[in-house]
Short mmCIF file of C-alpha atoms and ligand atoms in Angstrom, two decimals:
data_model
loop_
_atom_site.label_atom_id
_atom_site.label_comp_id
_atom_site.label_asym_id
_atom_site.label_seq_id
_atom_site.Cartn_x
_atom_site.Cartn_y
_atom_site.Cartn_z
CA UNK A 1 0.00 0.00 0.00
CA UNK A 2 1.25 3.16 -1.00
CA UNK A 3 0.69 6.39 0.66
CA UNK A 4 -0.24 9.47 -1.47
CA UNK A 5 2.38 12.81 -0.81
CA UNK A 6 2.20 16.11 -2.76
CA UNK A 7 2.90 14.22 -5.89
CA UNK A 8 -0.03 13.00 -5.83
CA UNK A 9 -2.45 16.11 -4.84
CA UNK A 10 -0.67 17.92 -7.92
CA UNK A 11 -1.51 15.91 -10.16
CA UNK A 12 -5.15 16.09 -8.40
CA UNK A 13 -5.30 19.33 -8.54
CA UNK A 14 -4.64 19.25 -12.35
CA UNK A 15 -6.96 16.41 -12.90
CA UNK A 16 -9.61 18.80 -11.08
CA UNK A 17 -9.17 22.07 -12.92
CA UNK A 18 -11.93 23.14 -14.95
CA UNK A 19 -14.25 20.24 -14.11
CA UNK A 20 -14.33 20.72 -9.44
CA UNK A 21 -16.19 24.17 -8.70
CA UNK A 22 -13.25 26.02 -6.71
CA UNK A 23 -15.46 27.11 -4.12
CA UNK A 24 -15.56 29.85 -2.34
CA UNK A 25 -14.11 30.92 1.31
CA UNK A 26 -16.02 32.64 3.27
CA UNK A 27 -15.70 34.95 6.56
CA UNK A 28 -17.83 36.10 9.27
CA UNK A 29 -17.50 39.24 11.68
CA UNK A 30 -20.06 37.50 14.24
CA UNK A 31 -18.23 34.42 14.05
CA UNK A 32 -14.61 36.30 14.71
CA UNK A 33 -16.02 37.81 17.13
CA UNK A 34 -17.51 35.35 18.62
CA UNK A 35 -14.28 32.79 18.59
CA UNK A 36 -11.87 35.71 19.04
CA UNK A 37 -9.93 34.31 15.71
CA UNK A 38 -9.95 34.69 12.05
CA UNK A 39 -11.96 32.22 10.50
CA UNK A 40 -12.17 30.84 7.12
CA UNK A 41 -14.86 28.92 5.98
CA UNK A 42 -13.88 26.99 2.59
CA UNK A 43 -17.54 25.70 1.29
CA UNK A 44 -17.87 22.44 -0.02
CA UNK A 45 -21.46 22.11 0.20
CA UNK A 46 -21.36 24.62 -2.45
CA UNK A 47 -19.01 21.08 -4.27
CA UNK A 48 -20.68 19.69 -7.56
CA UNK A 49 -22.70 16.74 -5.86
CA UNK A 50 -23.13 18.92 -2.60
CA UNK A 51 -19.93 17.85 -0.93
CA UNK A 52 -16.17 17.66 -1.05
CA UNK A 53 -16.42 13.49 -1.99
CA UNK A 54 -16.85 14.74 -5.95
CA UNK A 55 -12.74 15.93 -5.79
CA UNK A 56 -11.61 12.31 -4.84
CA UNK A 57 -14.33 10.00 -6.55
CA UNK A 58 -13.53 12.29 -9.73
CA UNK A 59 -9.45 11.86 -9.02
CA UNK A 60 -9.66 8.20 -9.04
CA UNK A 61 -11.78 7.63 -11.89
CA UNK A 62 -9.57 10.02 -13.89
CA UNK A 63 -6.62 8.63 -12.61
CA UNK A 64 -7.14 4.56 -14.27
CA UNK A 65 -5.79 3.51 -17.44
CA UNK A 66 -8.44 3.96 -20.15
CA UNK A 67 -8.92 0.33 -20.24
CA UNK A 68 -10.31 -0.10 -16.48
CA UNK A 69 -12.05 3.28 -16.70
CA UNK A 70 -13.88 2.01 -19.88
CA UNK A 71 -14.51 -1.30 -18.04
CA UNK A 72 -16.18 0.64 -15.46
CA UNK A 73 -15.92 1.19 -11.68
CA UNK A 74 -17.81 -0.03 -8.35
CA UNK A 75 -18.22 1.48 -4.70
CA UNK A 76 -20.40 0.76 -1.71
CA UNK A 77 -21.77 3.74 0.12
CA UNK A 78 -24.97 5.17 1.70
CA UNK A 79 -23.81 8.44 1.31
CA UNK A 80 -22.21 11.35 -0.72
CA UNK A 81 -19.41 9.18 -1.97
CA UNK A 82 -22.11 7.44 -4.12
CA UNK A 83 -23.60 10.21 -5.86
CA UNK A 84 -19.72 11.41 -6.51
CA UNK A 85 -18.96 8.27 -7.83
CA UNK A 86 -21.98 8.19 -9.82
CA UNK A 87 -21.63 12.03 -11.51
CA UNK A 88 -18.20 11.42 -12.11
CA UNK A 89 -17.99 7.84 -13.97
CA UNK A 90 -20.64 9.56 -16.04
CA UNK A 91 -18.48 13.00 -16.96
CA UNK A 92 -15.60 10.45 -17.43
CA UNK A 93 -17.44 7.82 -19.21
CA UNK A 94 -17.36 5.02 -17.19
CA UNK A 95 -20.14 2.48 -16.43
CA UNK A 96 -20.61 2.87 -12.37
CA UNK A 97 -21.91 0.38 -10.18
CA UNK A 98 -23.07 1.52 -6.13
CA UNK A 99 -23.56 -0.90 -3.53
CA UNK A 100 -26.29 0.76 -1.37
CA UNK A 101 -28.51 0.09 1.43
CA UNK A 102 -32.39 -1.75 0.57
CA UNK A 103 -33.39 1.05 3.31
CA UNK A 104 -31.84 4.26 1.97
CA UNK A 105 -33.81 7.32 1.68
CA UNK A 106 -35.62 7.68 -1.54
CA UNK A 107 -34.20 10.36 -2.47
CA UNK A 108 -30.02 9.31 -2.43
CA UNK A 109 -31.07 6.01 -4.07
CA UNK A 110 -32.82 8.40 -6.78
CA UNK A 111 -30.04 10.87 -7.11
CA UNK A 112 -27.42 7.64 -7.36
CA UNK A 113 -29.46 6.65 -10.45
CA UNK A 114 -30.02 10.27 -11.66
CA UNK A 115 -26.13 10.42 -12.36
CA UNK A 116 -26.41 7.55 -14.50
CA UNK A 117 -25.35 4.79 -11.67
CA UNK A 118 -26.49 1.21 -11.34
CA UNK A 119 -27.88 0.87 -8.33
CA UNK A 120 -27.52 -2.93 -6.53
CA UNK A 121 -28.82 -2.92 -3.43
CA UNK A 122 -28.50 -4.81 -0.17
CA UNK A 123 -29.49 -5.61 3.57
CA UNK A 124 -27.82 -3.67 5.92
CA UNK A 125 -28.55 -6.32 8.59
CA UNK A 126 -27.38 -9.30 6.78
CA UNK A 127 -25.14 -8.70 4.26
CA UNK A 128 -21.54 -7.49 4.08
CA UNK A 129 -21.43 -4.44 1.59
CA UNK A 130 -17.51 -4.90 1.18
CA UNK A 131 -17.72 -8.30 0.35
CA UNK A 132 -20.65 -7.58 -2.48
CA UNK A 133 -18.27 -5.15 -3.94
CA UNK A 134 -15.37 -7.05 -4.09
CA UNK A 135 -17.67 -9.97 -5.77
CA UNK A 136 -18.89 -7.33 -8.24
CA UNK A 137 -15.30 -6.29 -8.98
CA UNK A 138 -14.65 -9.40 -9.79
CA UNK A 139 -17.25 -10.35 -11.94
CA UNK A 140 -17.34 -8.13 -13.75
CA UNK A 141 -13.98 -6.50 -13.98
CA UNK A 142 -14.61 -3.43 -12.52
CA UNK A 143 -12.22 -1.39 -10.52
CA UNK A 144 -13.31 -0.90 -6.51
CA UNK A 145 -13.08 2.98 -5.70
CA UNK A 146 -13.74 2.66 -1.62
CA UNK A 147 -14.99 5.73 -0.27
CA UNK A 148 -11.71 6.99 1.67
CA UNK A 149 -9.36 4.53 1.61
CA UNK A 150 -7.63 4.56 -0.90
CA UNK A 151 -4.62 7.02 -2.65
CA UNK A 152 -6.41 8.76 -5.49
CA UNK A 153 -9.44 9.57 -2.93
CA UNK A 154 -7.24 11.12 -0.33
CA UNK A 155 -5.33 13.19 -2.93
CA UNK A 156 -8.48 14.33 -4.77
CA UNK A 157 -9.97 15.31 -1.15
CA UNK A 158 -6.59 17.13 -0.06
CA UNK A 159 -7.50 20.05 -2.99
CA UNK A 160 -9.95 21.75 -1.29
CA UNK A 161 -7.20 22.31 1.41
CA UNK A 162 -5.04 23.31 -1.20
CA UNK A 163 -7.38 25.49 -2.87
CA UNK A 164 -7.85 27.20 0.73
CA UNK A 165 -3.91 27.62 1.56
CA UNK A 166 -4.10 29.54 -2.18
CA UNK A 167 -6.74 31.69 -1.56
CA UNK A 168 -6.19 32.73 1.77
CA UNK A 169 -1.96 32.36 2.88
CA UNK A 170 -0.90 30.41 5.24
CA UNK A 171 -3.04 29.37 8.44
CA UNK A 172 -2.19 28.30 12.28
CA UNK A 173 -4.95 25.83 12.60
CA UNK A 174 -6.90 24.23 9.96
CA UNK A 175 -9.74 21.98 10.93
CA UNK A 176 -11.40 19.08 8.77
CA UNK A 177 -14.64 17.24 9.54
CA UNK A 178 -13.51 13.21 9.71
CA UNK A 179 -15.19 10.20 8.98
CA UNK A 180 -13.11 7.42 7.39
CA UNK A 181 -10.31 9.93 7.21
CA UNK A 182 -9.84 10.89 3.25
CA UNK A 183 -10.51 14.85 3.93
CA UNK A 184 -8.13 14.63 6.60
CA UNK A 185 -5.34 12.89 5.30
CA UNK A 186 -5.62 14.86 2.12
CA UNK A 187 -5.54 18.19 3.92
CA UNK A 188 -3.12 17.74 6.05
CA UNK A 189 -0.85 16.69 3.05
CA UNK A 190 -1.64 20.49 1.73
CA UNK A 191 -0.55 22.02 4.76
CA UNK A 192 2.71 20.35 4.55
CA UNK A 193 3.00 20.87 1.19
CA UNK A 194 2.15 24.93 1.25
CA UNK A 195 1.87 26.17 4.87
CA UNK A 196 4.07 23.25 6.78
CA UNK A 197 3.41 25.14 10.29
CA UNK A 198 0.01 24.69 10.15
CA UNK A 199 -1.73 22.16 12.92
CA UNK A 200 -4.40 20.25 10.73
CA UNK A 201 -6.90 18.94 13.26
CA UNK A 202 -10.05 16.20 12.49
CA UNK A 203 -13.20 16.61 14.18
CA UNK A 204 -14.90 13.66 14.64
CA UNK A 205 -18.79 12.93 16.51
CA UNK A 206 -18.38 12.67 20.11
CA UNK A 207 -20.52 9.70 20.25
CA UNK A 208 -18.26 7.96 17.50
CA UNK A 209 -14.63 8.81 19.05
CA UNK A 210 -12.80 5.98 16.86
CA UNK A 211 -10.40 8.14 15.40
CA UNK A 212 -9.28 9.99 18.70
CA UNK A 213 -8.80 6.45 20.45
CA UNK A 214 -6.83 5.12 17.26
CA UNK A 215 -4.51 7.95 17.52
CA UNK A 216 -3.76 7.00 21.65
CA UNK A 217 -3.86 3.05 20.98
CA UNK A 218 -1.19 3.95 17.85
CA UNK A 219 -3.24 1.42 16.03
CA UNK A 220 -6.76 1.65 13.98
CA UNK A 221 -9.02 0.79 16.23
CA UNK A 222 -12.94 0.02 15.22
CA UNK A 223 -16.19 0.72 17.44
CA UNK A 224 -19.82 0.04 16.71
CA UNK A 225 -21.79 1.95 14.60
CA UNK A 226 -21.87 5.36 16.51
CA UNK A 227 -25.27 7.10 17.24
CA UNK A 228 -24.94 10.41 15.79
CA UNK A 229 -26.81 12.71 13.46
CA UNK A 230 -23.76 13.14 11.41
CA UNK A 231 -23.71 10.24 9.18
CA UNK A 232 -21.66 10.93 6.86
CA UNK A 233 -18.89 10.08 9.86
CA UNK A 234 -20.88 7.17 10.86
CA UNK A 235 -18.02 4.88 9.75
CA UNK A 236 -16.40 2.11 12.44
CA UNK A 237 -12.76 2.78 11.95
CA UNK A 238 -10.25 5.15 9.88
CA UNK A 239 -9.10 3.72 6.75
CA UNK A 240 -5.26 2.03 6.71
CA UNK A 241 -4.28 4.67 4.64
CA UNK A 242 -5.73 7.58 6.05
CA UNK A 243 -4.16 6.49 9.79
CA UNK A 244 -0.90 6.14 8.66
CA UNK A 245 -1.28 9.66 6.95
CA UNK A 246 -2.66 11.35 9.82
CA UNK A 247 -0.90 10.04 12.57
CA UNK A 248 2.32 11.15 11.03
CA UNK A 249 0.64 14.61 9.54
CA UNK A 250 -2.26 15.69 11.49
CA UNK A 251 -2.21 17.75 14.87
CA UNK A 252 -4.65 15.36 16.32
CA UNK A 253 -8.35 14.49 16.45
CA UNK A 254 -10.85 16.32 18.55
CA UNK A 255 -14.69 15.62 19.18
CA UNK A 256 -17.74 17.48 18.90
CA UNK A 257 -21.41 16.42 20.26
CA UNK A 258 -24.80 16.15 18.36
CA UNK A 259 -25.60 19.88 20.04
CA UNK A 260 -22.67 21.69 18.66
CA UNK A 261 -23.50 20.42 15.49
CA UNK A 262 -27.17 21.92 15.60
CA UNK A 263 -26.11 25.17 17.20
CA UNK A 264 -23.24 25.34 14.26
CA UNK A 265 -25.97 24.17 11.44
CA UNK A 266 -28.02 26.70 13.18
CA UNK A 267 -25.57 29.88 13.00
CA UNK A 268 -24.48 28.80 9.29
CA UNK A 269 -28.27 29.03 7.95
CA UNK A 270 -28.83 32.06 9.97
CA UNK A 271 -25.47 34.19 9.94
CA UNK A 272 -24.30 32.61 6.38
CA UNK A 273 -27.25 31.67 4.41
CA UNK A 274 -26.14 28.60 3.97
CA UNK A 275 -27.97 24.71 4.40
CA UNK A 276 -24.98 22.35 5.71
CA UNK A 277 -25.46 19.29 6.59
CA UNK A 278 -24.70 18.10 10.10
CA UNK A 279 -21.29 16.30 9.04
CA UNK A 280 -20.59 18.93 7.22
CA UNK A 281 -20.53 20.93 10.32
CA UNK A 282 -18.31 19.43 12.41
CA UNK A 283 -15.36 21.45 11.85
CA UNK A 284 -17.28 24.52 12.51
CA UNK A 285 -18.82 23.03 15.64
CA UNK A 286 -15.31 22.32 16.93
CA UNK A 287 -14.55 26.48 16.15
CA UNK A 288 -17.60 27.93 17.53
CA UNK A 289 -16.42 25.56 20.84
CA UNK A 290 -12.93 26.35 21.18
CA UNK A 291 -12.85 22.36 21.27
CA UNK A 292 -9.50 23.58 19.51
CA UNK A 293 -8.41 26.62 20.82
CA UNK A 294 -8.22 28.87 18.20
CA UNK A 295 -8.56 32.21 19.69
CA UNK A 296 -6.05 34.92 17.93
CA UNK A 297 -5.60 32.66 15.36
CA UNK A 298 -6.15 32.35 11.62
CA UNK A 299 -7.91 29.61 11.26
CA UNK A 300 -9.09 27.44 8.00
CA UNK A 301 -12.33 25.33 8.81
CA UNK A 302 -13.91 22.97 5.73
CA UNK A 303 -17.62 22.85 5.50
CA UNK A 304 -17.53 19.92 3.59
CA UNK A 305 -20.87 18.75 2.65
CA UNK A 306 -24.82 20.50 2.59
CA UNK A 307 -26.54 17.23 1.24
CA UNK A 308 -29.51 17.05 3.94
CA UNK A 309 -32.90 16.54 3.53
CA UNK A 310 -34.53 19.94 4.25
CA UNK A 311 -37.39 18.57 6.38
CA UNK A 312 -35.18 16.86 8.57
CA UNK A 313 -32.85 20.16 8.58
CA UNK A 314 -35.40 21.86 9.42
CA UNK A 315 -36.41 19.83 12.48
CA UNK A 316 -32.85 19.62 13.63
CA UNK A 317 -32.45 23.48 13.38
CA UNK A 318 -35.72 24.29 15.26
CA UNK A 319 -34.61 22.08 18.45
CA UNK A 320 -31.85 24.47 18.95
CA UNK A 321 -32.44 27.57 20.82
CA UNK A 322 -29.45 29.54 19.53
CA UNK A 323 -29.53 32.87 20.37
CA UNK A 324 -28.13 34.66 16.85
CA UNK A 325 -30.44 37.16 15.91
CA UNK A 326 -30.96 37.41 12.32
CA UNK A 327 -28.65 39.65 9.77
CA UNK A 328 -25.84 38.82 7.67
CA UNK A 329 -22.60 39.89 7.39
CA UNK A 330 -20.62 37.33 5.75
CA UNK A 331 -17.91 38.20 3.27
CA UNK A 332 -17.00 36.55 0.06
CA UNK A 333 -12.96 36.64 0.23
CA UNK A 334 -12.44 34.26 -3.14
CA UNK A 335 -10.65 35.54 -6.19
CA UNK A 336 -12.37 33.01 -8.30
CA UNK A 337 -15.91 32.30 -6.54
CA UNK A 338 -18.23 29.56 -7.55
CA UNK A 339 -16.19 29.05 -10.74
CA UNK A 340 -16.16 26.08 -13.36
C1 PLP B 1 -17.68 11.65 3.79
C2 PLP B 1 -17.91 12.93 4.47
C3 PLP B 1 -17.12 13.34 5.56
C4 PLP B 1 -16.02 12.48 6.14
O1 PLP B 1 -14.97 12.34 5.21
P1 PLP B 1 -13.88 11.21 5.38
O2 PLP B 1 -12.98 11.39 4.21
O3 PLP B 1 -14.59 9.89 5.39
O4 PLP B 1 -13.19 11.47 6.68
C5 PLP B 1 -17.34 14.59 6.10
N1 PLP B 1 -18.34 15.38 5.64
C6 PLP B 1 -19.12 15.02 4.61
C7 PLP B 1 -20.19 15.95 4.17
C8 PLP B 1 -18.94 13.78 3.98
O5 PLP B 1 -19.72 13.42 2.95
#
């Protein structure tokens, strides 16, 4: 197993230009003043597919030898990888199969298929997802993209960092919402690529603190399905990969509960104008609650995903009693903006 380095996010980064939105970074005087530091927001809900996942599903498609990509790829994922997957096998012109969930919402299993994927479902309860992708890999010769694990992903993931470090200089803190562990390893390869004294954090659910006690065991260690409205950083374990990556790179891992989330969710829509999705909060959460301290600091924070179902935002949202009054006073600081 190889590990990606900034090799490997160049040639990302050129594999992304002109077909990733750069997004934009944004700033807020409420939320400087409210943190005491500088804060940059870079928005990847504002991503094609609604989340950072299109820069590394895109990466590794691009990235195969013609004959694989032709021959098509597979994934397994409940989630934003498999709509990234999906969009980008069909811009690159590969046949894409997603392993998904009998019981996932309407809605992702109709955007999946919307893209142009092939959806094969299966039962959460009885079935191993892996194991029906690896069987459909080998079928039918297609190429497995997992959804962080995995070289290409991690680079492709690490742009938005890079992106950021561009846009803005160089940063003290930079803080990355984790799951598996591909937008953290990837970013904190940018930082030491661009701005090498900058302390890349993850933020992971408080409920699911797998990465935090991998980092003190100094192995991967894996938990039970955590209970958390994020679920796009529902997963059991950090990838191989993406350990080795941040344990070497990364600052450490710090945790944020359910109710940081909501209250960060909350002062997004209301300060920002902006729907995130609770995941895609995290990082923010762990700003607006000093869980890093990041007072008189610059700081880089990556919303990376707004893919929520606006019902259920809506409920979340209105069960926090955050105390923002209305207004807006955010500030576009991109060059480029929402940009093709
Ligand atoms: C997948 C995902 C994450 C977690 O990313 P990893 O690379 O698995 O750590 C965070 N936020 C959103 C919106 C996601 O879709």
């Amino acid at each position: 197993m190889q590990l990606p380095d900034s090799k490997d996010l160049k040639a990302a980064a050129a594999r992304l230009a002109g077909v990733a939105h750069r997004t934009p970074v944004l700033t807020s005087r409420t939320a400087d003043a409210a943190s005491g530091a500088q804060l940059f927001f870079k928005c990847e809900n504002l991503q094609r597919g609604g989340a950072f996942k299109f820069r590394g599903a895109y990466n590794a498609i691009a990235a195969l030898p013609a004959a694989s990509r032709a021959a098509g790829v597979v994934t397994y994922s409940s989630g934003n990888h498999a709509q990234a997957i999906a969009l980008s096998a069909s811009l690159l012109g590969a046949p894409a199969c997603i392993v998904m969930p009998a019981d996932a919402p309407a809605a992702k299993l109709a955007a999946t298929r919307g893209y142009g994927g092939e959806v094969v479902l299966y039962d959460r309860f009885r079935d191993d997802r892996e194991a029906i992708g690896r069987q459909l890999a080998h079928e039918r010769g297609l190429t497995l993209i997992p959804p962080y694990d995995h070289a290409d992903v991690i680079a492709g993931a690490g742009t938005a960092a890079l992106e950021l470090f561009e846009e803005v200089g160089e940063l003290d803190l930079l803080l990355v919402c984790l799951g598996g562990g591909g937008l953290t390893a990837g970013s904190a390869l940018a930082a030491a690529a661009i701005s090498p004294r900058c302390a890349v954090w993850g933020v992971e659910p408080a409920a699911g603190n797998d990465g935090q006690q991998s980092l003190a065991a100094g192995r991967v260690i894996k938990i039970e399905v955590p209970q958390t409205i994020a679920d796009g950083a529902q997963t059991q374990r950090l990838g191989d990969l993406n350990f080795e990556v941040i344990r070497h790179r990364a600052a450490g891992i710090v945790t944020v509960s359910d109710d940081a989330l909501i209250s960060a969710m909350r002062f997004i829509a209301e300060r920002m104008k902006m729907v995130v999705e609770p995941t895609g909060a995290l990082a923010a959460a762990a700003a607006f609650t000093a869980a890093v301290p990041v007072a008189g600091r610059r700081v880089g924070v990556i919303v990376s995903g707004g893919n929520v179902d606006l019902t259920r935002f809506a409920r979340l949202v209105s069960e926090s009693s955050g105390a923002v009054s209305a207004g807006s006073d955010v500030c576009d600081v991109s060059s480029a903006g929402l940009t093709r």
